[in-house]
PDB file of C-alpha atoms in Angstrom:
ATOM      1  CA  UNK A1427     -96.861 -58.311  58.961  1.00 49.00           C
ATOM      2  CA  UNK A1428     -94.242 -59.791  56.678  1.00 54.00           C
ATOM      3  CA  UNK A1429     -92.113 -57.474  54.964  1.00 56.00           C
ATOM      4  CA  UNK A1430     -91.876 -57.389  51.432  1.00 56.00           C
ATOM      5  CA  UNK A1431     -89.188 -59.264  49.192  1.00 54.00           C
ATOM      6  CA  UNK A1432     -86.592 -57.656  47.839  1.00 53.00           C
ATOM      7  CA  UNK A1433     -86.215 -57.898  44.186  1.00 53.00           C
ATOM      8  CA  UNK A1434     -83.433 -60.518  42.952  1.00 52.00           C
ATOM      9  CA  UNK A1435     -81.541 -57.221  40.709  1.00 50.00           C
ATOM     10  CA  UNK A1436     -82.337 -54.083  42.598  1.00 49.00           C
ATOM     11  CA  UNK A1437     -83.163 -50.631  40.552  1.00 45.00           C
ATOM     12  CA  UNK A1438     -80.467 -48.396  40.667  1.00 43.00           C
ATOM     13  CA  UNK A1439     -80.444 -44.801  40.354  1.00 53.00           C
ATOM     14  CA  UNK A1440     -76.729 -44.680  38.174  1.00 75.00           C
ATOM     15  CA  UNK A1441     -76.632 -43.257  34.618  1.00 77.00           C
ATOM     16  CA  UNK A1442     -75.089 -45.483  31.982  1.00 86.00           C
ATOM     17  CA  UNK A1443     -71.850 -44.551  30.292  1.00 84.00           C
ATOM     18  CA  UNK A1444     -73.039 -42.683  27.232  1.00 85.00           C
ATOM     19  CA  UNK A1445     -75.902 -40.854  29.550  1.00 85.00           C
ATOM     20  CA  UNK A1446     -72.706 -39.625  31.628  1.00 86.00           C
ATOM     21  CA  UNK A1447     -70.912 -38.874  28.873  1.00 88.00           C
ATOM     22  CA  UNK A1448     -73.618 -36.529  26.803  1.00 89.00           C
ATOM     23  CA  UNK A1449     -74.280 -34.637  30.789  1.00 88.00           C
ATOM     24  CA  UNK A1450     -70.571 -33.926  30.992  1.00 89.00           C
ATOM     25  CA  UNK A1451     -69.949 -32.954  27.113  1.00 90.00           C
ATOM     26  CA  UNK A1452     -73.709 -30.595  27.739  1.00 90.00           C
ATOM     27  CA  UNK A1453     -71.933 -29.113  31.152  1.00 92.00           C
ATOM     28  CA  UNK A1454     -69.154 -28.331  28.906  1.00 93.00           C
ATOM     29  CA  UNK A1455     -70.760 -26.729  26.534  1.00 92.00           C
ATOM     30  CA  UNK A1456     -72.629 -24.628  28.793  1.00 93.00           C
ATOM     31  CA  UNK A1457     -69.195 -23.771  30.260  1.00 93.00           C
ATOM     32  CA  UNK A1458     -67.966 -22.269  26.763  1.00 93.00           C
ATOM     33  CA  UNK A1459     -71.346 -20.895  25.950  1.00 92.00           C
ATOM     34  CA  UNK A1460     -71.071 -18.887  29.459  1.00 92.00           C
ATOM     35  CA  UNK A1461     -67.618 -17.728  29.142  1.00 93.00           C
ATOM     36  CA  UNK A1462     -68.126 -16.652  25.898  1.00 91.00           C
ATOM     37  CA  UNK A1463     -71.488 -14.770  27.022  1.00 92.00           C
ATOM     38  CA  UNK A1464     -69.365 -13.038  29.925  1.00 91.00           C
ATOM     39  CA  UNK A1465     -66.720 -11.959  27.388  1.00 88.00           C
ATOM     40  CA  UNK A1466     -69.176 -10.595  24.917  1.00 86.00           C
ATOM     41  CA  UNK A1467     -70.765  -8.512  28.289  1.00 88.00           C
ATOM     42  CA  UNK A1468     -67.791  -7.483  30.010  1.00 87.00           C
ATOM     43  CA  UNK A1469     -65.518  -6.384  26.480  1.00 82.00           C
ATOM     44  CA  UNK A1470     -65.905  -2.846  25.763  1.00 82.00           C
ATOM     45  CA  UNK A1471     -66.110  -3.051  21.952  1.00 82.00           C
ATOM     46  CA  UNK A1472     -66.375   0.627  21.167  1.00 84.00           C
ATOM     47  CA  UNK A1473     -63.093   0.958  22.691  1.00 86.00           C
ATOM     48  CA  UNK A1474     -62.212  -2.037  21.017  1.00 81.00           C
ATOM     49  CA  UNK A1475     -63.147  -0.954  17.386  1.00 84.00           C
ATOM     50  CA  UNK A1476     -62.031   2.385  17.786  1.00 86.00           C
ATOM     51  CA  UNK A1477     -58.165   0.807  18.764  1.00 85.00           C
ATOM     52  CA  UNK A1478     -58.507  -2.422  16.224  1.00 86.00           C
ATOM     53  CA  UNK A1479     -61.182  -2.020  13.252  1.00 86.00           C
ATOM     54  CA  UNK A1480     -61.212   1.986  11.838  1.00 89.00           C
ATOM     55  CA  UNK A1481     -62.537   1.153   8.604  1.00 89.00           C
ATOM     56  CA  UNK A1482     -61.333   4.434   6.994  1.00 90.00           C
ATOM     57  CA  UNK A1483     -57.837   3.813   8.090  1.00 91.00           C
ATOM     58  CA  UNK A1484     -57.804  -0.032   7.203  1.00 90.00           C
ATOM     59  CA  UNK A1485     -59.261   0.983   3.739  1.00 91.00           C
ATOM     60  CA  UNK A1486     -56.014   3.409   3.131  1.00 91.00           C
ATOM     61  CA  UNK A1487     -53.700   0.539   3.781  1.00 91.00           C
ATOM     62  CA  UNK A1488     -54.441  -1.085   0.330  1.00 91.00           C
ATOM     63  CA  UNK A1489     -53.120  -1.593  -2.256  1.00 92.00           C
ATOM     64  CA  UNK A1490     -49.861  -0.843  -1.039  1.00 93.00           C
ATOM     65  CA  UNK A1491     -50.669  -3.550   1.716  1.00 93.00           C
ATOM     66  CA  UNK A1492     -50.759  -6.215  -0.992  1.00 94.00           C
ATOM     67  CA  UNK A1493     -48.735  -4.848  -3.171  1.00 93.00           C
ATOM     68  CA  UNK A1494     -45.881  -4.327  -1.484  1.00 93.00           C
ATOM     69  CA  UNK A1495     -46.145  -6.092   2.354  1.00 94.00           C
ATOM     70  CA  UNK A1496     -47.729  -8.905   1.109  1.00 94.00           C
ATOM     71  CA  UNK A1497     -45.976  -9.346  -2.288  1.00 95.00           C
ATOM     72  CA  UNK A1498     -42.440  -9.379  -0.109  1.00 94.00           C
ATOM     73  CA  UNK A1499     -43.276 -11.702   2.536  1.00 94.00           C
ATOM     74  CA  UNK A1500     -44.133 -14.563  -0.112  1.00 94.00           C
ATOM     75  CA  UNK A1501     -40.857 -13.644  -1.884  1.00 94.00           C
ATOM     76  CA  UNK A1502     -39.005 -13.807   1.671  1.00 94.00           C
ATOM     77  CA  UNK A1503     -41.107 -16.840   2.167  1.00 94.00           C
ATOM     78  CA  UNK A1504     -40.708 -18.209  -1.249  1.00 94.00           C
ATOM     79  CA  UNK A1505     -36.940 -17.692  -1.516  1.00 94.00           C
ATOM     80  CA  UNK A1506     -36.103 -19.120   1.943  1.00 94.00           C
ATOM     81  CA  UNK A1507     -38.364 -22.205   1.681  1.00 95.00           C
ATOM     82  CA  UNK A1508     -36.578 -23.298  -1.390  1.00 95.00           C
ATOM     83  CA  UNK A1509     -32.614 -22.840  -0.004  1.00 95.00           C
ATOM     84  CA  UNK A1510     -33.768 -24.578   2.963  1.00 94.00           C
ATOM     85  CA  UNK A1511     -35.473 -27.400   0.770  1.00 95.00           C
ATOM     86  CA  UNK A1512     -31.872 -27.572  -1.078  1.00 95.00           C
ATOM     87  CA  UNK A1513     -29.739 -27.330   1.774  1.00 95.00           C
ATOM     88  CA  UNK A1514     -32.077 -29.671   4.091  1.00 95.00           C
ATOM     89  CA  UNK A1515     -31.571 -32.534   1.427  1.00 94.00           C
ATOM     90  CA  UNK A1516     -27.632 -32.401   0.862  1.00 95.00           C
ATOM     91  CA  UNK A1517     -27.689 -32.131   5.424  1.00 95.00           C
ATOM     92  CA  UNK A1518     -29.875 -35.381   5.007  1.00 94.00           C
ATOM     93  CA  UNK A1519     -27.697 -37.319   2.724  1.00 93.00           C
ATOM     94  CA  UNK A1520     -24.763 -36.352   4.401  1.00 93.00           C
ATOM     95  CA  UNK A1521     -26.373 -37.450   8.005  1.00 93.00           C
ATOM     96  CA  UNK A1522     -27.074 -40.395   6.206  1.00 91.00           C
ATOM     97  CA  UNK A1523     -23.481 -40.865   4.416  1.00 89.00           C
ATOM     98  CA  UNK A1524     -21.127 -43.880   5.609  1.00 88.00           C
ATOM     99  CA  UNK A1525     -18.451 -41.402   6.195  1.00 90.00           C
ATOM    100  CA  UNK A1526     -18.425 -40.430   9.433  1.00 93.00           C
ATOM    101  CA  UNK A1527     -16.955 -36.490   9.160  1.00 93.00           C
ATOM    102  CA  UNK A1528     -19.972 -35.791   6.976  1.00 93.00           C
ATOM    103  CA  UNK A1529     -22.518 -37.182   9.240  1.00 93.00           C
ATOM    104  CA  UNK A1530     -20.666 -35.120  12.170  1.00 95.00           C
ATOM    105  CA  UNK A1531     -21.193 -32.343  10.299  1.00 95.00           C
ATOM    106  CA  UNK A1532     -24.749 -32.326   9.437  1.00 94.00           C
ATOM    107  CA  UNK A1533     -25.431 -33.481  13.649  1.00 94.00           C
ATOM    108  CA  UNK A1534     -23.536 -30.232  14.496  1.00 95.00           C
ATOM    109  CA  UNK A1535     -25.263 -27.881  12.252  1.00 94.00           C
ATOM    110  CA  UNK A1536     -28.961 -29.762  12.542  1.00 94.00           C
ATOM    111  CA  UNK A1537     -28.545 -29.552  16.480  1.00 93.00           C
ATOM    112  CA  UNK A1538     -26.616 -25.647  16.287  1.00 93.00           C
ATOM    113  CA  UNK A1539     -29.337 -24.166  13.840  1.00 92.00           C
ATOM    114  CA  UNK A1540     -32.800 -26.255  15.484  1.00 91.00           C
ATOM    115  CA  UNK A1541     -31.223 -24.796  19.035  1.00 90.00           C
ATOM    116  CA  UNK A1542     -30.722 -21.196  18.146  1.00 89.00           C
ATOM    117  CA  UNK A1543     -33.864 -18.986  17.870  1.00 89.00           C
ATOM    118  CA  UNK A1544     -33.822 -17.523  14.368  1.00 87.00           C
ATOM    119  CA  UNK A1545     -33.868 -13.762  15.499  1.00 87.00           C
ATOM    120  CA  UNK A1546     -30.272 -14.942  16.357  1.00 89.00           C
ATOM    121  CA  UNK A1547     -29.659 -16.333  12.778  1.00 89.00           C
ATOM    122  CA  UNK A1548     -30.956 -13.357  11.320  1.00 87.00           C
ATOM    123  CA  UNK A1549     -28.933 -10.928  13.271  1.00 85.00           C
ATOM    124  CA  UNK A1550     -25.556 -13.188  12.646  1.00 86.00           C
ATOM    125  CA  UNK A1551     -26.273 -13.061   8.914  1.00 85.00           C
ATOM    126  CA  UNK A1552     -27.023  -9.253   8.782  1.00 81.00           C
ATOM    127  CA  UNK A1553     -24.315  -8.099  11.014  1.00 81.00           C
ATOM    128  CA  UNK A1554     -21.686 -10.406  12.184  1.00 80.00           C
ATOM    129  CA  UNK A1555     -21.236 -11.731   8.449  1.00 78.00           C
ATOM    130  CA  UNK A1556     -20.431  -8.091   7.272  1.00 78.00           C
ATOM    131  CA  UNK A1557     -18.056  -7.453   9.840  1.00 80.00           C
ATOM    132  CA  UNK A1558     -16.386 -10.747   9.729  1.00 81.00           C
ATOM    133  CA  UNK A1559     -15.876 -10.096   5.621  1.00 80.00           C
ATOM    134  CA  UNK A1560     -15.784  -6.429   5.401  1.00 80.00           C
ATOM    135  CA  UNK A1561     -16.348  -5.240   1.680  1.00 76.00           C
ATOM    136  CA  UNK A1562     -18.405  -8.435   1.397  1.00 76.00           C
ATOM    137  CA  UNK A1563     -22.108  -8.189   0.355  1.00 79.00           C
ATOM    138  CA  UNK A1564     -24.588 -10.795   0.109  1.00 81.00           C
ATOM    139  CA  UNK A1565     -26.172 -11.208  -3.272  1.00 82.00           C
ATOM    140  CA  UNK A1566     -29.811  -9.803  -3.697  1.00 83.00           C
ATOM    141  CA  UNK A1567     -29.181  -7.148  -0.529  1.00 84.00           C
ATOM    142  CA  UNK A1568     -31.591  -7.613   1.924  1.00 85.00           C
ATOM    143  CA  UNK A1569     -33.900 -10.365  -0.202  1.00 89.00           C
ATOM    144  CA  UNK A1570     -30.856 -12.394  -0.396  1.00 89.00           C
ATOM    145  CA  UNK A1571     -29.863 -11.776   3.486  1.00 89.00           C
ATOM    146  CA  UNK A1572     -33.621 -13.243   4.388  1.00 89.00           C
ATOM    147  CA  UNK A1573     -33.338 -16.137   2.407  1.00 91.00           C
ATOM    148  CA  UNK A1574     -29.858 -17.007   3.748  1.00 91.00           C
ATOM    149  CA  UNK A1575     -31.259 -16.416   7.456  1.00 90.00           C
ATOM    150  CA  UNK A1576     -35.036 -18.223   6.723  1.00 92.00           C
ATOM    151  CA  UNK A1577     -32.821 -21.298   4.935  1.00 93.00           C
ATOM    152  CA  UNK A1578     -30.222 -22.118   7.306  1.00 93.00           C
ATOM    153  CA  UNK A1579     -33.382 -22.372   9.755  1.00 91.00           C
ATOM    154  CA  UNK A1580     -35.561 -23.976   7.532  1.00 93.00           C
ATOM    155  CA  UNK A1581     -32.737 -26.490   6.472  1.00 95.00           C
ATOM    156  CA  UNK A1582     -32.240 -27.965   9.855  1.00 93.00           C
ATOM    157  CA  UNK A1583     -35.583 -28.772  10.384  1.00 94.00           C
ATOM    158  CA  UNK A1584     -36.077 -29.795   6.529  1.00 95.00           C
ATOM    159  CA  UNK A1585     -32.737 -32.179   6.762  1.00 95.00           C
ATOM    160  CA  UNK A1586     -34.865 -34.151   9.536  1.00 94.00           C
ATOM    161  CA  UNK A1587     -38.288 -34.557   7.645  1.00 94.00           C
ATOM    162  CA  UNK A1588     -35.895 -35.610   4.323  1.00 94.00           C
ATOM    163  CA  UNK A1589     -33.593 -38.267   6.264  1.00 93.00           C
ATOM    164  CA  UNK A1590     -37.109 -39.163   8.045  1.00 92.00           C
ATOM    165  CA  UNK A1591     -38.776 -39.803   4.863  1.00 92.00           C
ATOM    166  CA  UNK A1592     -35.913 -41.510   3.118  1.00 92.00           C
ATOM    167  CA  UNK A1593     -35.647 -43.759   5.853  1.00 91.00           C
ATOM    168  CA  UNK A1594     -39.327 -44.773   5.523  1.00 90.00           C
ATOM    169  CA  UNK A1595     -39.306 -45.423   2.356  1.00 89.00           C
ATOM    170  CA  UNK A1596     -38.656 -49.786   2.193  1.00 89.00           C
ATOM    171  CA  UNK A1597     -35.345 -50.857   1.830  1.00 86.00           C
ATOM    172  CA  UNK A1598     -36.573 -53.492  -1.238  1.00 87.00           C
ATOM    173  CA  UNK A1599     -36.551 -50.239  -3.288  1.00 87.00           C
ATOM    174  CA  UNK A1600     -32.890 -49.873  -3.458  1.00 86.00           C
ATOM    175  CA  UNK A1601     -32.287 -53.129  -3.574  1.00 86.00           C
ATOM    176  CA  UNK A1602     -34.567 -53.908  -6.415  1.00 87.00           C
ATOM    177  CA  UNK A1603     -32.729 -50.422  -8.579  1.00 86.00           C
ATOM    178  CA  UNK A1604     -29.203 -52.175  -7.477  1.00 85.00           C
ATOM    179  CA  UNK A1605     -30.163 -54.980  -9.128  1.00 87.00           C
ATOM    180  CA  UNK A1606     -31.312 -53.615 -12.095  1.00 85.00           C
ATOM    181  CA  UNK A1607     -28.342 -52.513 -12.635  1.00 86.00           C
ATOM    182  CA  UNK A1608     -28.618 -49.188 -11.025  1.00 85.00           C
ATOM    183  CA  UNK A1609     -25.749 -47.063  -8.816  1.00 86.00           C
ATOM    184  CA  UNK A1610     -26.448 -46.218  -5.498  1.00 82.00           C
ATOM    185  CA  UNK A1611     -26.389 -42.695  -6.293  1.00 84.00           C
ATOM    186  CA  UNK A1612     -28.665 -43.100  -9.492  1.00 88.00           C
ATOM    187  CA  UNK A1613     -31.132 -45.405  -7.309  1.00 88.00           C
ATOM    188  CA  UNK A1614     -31.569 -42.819  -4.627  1.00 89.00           C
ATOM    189  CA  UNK A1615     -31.752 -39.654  -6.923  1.00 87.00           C
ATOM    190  CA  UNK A1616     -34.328 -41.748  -9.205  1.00 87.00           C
ATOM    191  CA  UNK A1617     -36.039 -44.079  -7.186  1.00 89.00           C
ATOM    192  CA  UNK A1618     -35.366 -43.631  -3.211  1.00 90.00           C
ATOM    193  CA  UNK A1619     -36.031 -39.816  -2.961  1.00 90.00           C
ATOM    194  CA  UNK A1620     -38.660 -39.337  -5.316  1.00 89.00           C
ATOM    195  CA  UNK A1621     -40.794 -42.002  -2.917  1.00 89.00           C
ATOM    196  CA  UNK A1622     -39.159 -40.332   0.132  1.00 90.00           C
ATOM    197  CA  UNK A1623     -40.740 -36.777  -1.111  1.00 88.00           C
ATOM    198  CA  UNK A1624     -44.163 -37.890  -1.303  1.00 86.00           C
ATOM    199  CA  UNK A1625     -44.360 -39.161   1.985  1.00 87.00           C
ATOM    200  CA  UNK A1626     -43.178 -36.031   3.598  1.00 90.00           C
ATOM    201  CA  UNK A1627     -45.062 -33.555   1.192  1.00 87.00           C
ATOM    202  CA  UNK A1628     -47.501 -32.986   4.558  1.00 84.00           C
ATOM    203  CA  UNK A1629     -44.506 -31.974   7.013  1.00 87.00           C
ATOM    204  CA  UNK A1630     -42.513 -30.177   4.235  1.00 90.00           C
ATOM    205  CA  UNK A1631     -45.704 -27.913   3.763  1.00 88.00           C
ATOM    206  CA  UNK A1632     -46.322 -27.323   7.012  1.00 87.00           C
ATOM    207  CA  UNK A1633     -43.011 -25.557   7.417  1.00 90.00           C
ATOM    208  CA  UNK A1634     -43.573 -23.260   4.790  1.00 91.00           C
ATOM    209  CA  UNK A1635     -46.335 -22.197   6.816  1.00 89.00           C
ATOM    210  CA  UNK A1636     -44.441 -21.680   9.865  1.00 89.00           C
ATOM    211  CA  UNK A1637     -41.793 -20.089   7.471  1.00 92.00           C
ATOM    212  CA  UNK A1638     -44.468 -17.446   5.951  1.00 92.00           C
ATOM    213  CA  UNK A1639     -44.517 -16.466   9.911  1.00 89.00           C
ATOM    214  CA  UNK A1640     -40.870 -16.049  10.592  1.00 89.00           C
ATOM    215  CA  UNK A1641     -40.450 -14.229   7.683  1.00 89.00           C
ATOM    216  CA  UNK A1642     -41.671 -11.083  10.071  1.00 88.00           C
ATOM    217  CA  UNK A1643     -37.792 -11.123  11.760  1.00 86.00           C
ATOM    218  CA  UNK A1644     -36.799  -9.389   8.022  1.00 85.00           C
ATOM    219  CA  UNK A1645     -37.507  -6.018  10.579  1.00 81.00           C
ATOM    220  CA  UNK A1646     -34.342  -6.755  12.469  1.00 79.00           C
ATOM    221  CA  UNK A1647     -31.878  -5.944   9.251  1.00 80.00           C
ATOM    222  CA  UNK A1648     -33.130  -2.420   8.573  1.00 78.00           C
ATOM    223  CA  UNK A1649     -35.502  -2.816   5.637  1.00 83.00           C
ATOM    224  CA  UNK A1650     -35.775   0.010   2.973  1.00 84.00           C
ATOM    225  CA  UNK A1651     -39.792   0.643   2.280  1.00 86.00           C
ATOM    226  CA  UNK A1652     -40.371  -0.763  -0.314  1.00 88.00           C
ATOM    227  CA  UNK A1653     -38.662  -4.162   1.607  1.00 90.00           C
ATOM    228  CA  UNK A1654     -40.878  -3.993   4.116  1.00 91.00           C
ATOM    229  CA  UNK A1655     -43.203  -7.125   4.817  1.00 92.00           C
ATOM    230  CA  UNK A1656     -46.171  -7.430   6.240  1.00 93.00           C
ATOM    231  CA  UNK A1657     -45.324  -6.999   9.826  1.00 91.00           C
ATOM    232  CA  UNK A1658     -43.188  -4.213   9.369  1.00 91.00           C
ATOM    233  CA  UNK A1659     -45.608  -2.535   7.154  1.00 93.00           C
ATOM    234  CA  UNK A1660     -48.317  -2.661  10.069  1.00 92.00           C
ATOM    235  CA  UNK A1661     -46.097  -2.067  12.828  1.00 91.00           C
ATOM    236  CA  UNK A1662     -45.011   1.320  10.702  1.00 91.00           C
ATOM    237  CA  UNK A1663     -48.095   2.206  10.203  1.00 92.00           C
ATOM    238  CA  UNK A1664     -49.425   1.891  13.351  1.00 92.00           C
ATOM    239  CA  UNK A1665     -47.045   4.232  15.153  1.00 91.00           C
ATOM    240  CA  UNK A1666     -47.194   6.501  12.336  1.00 91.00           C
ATOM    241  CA  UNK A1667     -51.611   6.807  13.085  1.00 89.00           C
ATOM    242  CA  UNK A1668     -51.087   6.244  16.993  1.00 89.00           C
ATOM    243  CA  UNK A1669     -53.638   3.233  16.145  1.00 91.00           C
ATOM    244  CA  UNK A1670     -53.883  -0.786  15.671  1.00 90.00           C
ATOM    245  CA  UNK A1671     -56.069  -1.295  12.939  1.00 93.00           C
ATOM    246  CA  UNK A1672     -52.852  -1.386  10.123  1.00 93.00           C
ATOM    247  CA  UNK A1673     -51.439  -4.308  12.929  1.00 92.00           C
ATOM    248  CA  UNK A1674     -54.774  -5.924  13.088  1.00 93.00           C
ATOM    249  CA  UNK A1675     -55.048  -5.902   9.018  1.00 94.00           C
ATOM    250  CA  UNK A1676     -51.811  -7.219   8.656  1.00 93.00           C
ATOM    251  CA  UNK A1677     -52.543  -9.920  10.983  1.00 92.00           C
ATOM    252  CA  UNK A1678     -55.842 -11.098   8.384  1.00 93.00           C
ATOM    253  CA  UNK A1679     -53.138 -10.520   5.520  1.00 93.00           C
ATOM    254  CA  UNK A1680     -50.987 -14.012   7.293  1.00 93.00           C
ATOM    255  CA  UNK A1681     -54.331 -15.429   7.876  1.00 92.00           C
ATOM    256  CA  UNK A1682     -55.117 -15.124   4.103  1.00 91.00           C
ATOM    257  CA  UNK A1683     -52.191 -17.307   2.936  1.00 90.00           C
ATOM    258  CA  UNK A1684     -51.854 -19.233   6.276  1.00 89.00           C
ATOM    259  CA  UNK A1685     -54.991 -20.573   6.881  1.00 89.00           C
ATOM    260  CA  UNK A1686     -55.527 -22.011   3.326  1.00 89.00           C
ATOM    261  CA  UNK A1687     -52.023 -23.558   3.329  1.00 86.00           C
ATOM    262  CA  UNK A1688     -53.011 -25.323   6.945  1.00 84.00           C
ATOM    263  CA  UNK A1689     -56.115 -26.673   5.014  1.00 86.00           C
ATOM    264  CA  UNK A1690     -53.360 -27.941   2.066  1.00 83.00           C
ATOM    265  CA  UNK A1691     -51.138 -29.833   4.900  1.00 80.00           C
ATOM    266  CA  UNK A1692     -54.740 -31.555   6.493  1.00 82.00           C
ATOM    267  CA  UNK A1693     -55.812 -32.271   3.155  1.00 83.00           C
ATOM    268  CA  UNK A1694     -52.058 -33.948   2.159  1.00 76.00           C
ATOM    269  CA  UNK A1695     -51.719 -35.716   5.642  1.00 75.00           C
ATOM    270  CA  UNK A1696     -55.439 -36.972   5.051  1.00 78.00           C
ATOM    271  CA  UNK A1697     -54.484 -38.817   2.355  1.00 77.00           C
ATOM    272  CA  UNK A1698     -51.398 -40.094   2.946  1.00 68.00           C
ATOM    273  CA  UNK A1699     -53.037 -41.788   5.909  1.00 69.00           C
ATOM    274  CA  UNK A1700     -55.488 -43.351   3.452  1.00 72.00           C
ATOM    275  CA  UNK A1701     -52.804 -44.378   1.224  1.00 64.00           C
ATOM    276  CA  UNK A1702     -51.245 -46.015   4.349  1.00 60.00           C
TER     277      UNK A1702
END
């Protein structure tokens, strides 16, 4: 008997791309589904809430919480964000100068201060300064010794961004102001940085969010009470009631300013790639 003929494209047993594709992105999801089932399971959440979430002690945190913690990190925050916006710029022109001492100067200190973690800033400002210049204090106590340490942090990374943005911004710019009739000074305070500043809005905010977080190393310089910031105010707290919860409501406290200020830098970045 004559076998029969094989057909000219055989049938083959193989998904197609996008049928492999929606299996593995289903496995994975039934991954994270499971892990997060065994979590829920194995956590002990009485423990848990007892340690973390005491509603009667979170409750007795406020107002001072907000009213004090809270009010002083955005001042910390506040205060620092705008030296280092100050600073950063006059590092960027001067890495961008034609004389070559200034642009040594603003490599050393944008490579010294971006190396060095800012505990280490914070600590050289609040004691080595005062024992380098005895009988000299720092303006504004210890407001005006976080805003020193949070800038000269802030300002290295700022100085970057600026010079970045400046640099993007087309050469035709200056050389249409210079033209008109227009000093180089005049055409970069007027036209160059103005342009420069919109395009690194999205960068520029997102280190105001990572400075609202840093703000926390104000502990380290021995903070009166009414100083304290929101860390420091939880961490206080916490070993004064032998539990978490004032850490844990601190914690939400960042998460108030933070996580609306993240949405601010998607939102900014969003359009400047549209504008692009």
């Amino acid at each position: 008997m004559d076998r029969p003929a094989a057909p000219d494209h055989p049938v083959t047993s193989r998904l197609t791309r996008r049928q492999r594709r929606r299996v593995s992105q289903g496995l994975q999801y039934a991954l994270f589904a499971a892990v997060l089932v065994l979590i829920a399971v194995s956590a002990d959440w009485g423990r848990l809430q007892n340690q973390f979430a005491q509603k009667d002690l979170a409750l007795r945190l406020f107002p001072d919480i907000i009213t004090t913690a809270l009010r002083n990190t955005v001042i910390y925050t506040t205060s620092g964000f705008l030296l280092g916006l100050v600073l950063g710029l006059v590092i960027a022109m001067m890495r961008l100068s034609s004389v070559a001492p200034y642009r040594w100067v603003a490599s050393v200190y944008i490579e010294l201060f971006r190396g060095l973690p800012a505990l280490l800033i914070f600590i050289f400002v609040g004691v080595a300064v005062p024992l380098a210049f005895p009988g000299t204090e720092i303006p504004g106590g210890t407001y005006g010794k976080v805003a020193i340490g949070l800038g000269l942090v802030a300002a290295a990374y700022m100085a970057e961004t600026i010079r970045a943005g400046i640099q993007a911004v087309p050469k035709g710019q200056m050389e249409a102001a210079r033209s008109l009739g227009f000093s180089h000074a005049r055409a970069m305070v007027s036209i160059v940085i103005p342009q420069a500043f919109r395009i690194v809005i999205p960068p520029l905010t997102n280190e105001l969010v990572l400075l609202f977080k840093d703000s926390s190393l104000v502990l380290f310089l021995g903070v009166t009470l009414s100083e304290r910031e929101l860390t420091k105010f939880g961490r206080d707290l916490a070993s004064q009631t032998a539990n978490s919860t004032p850490i844990l409501v601190a914690g939400l406290c960042y998460l108030l300013v933070t996580v609306p200020l993240s949405f601010v830098v998607r939102r900014l970045e969003a359009r400047a790639d549209k504008a692009a």
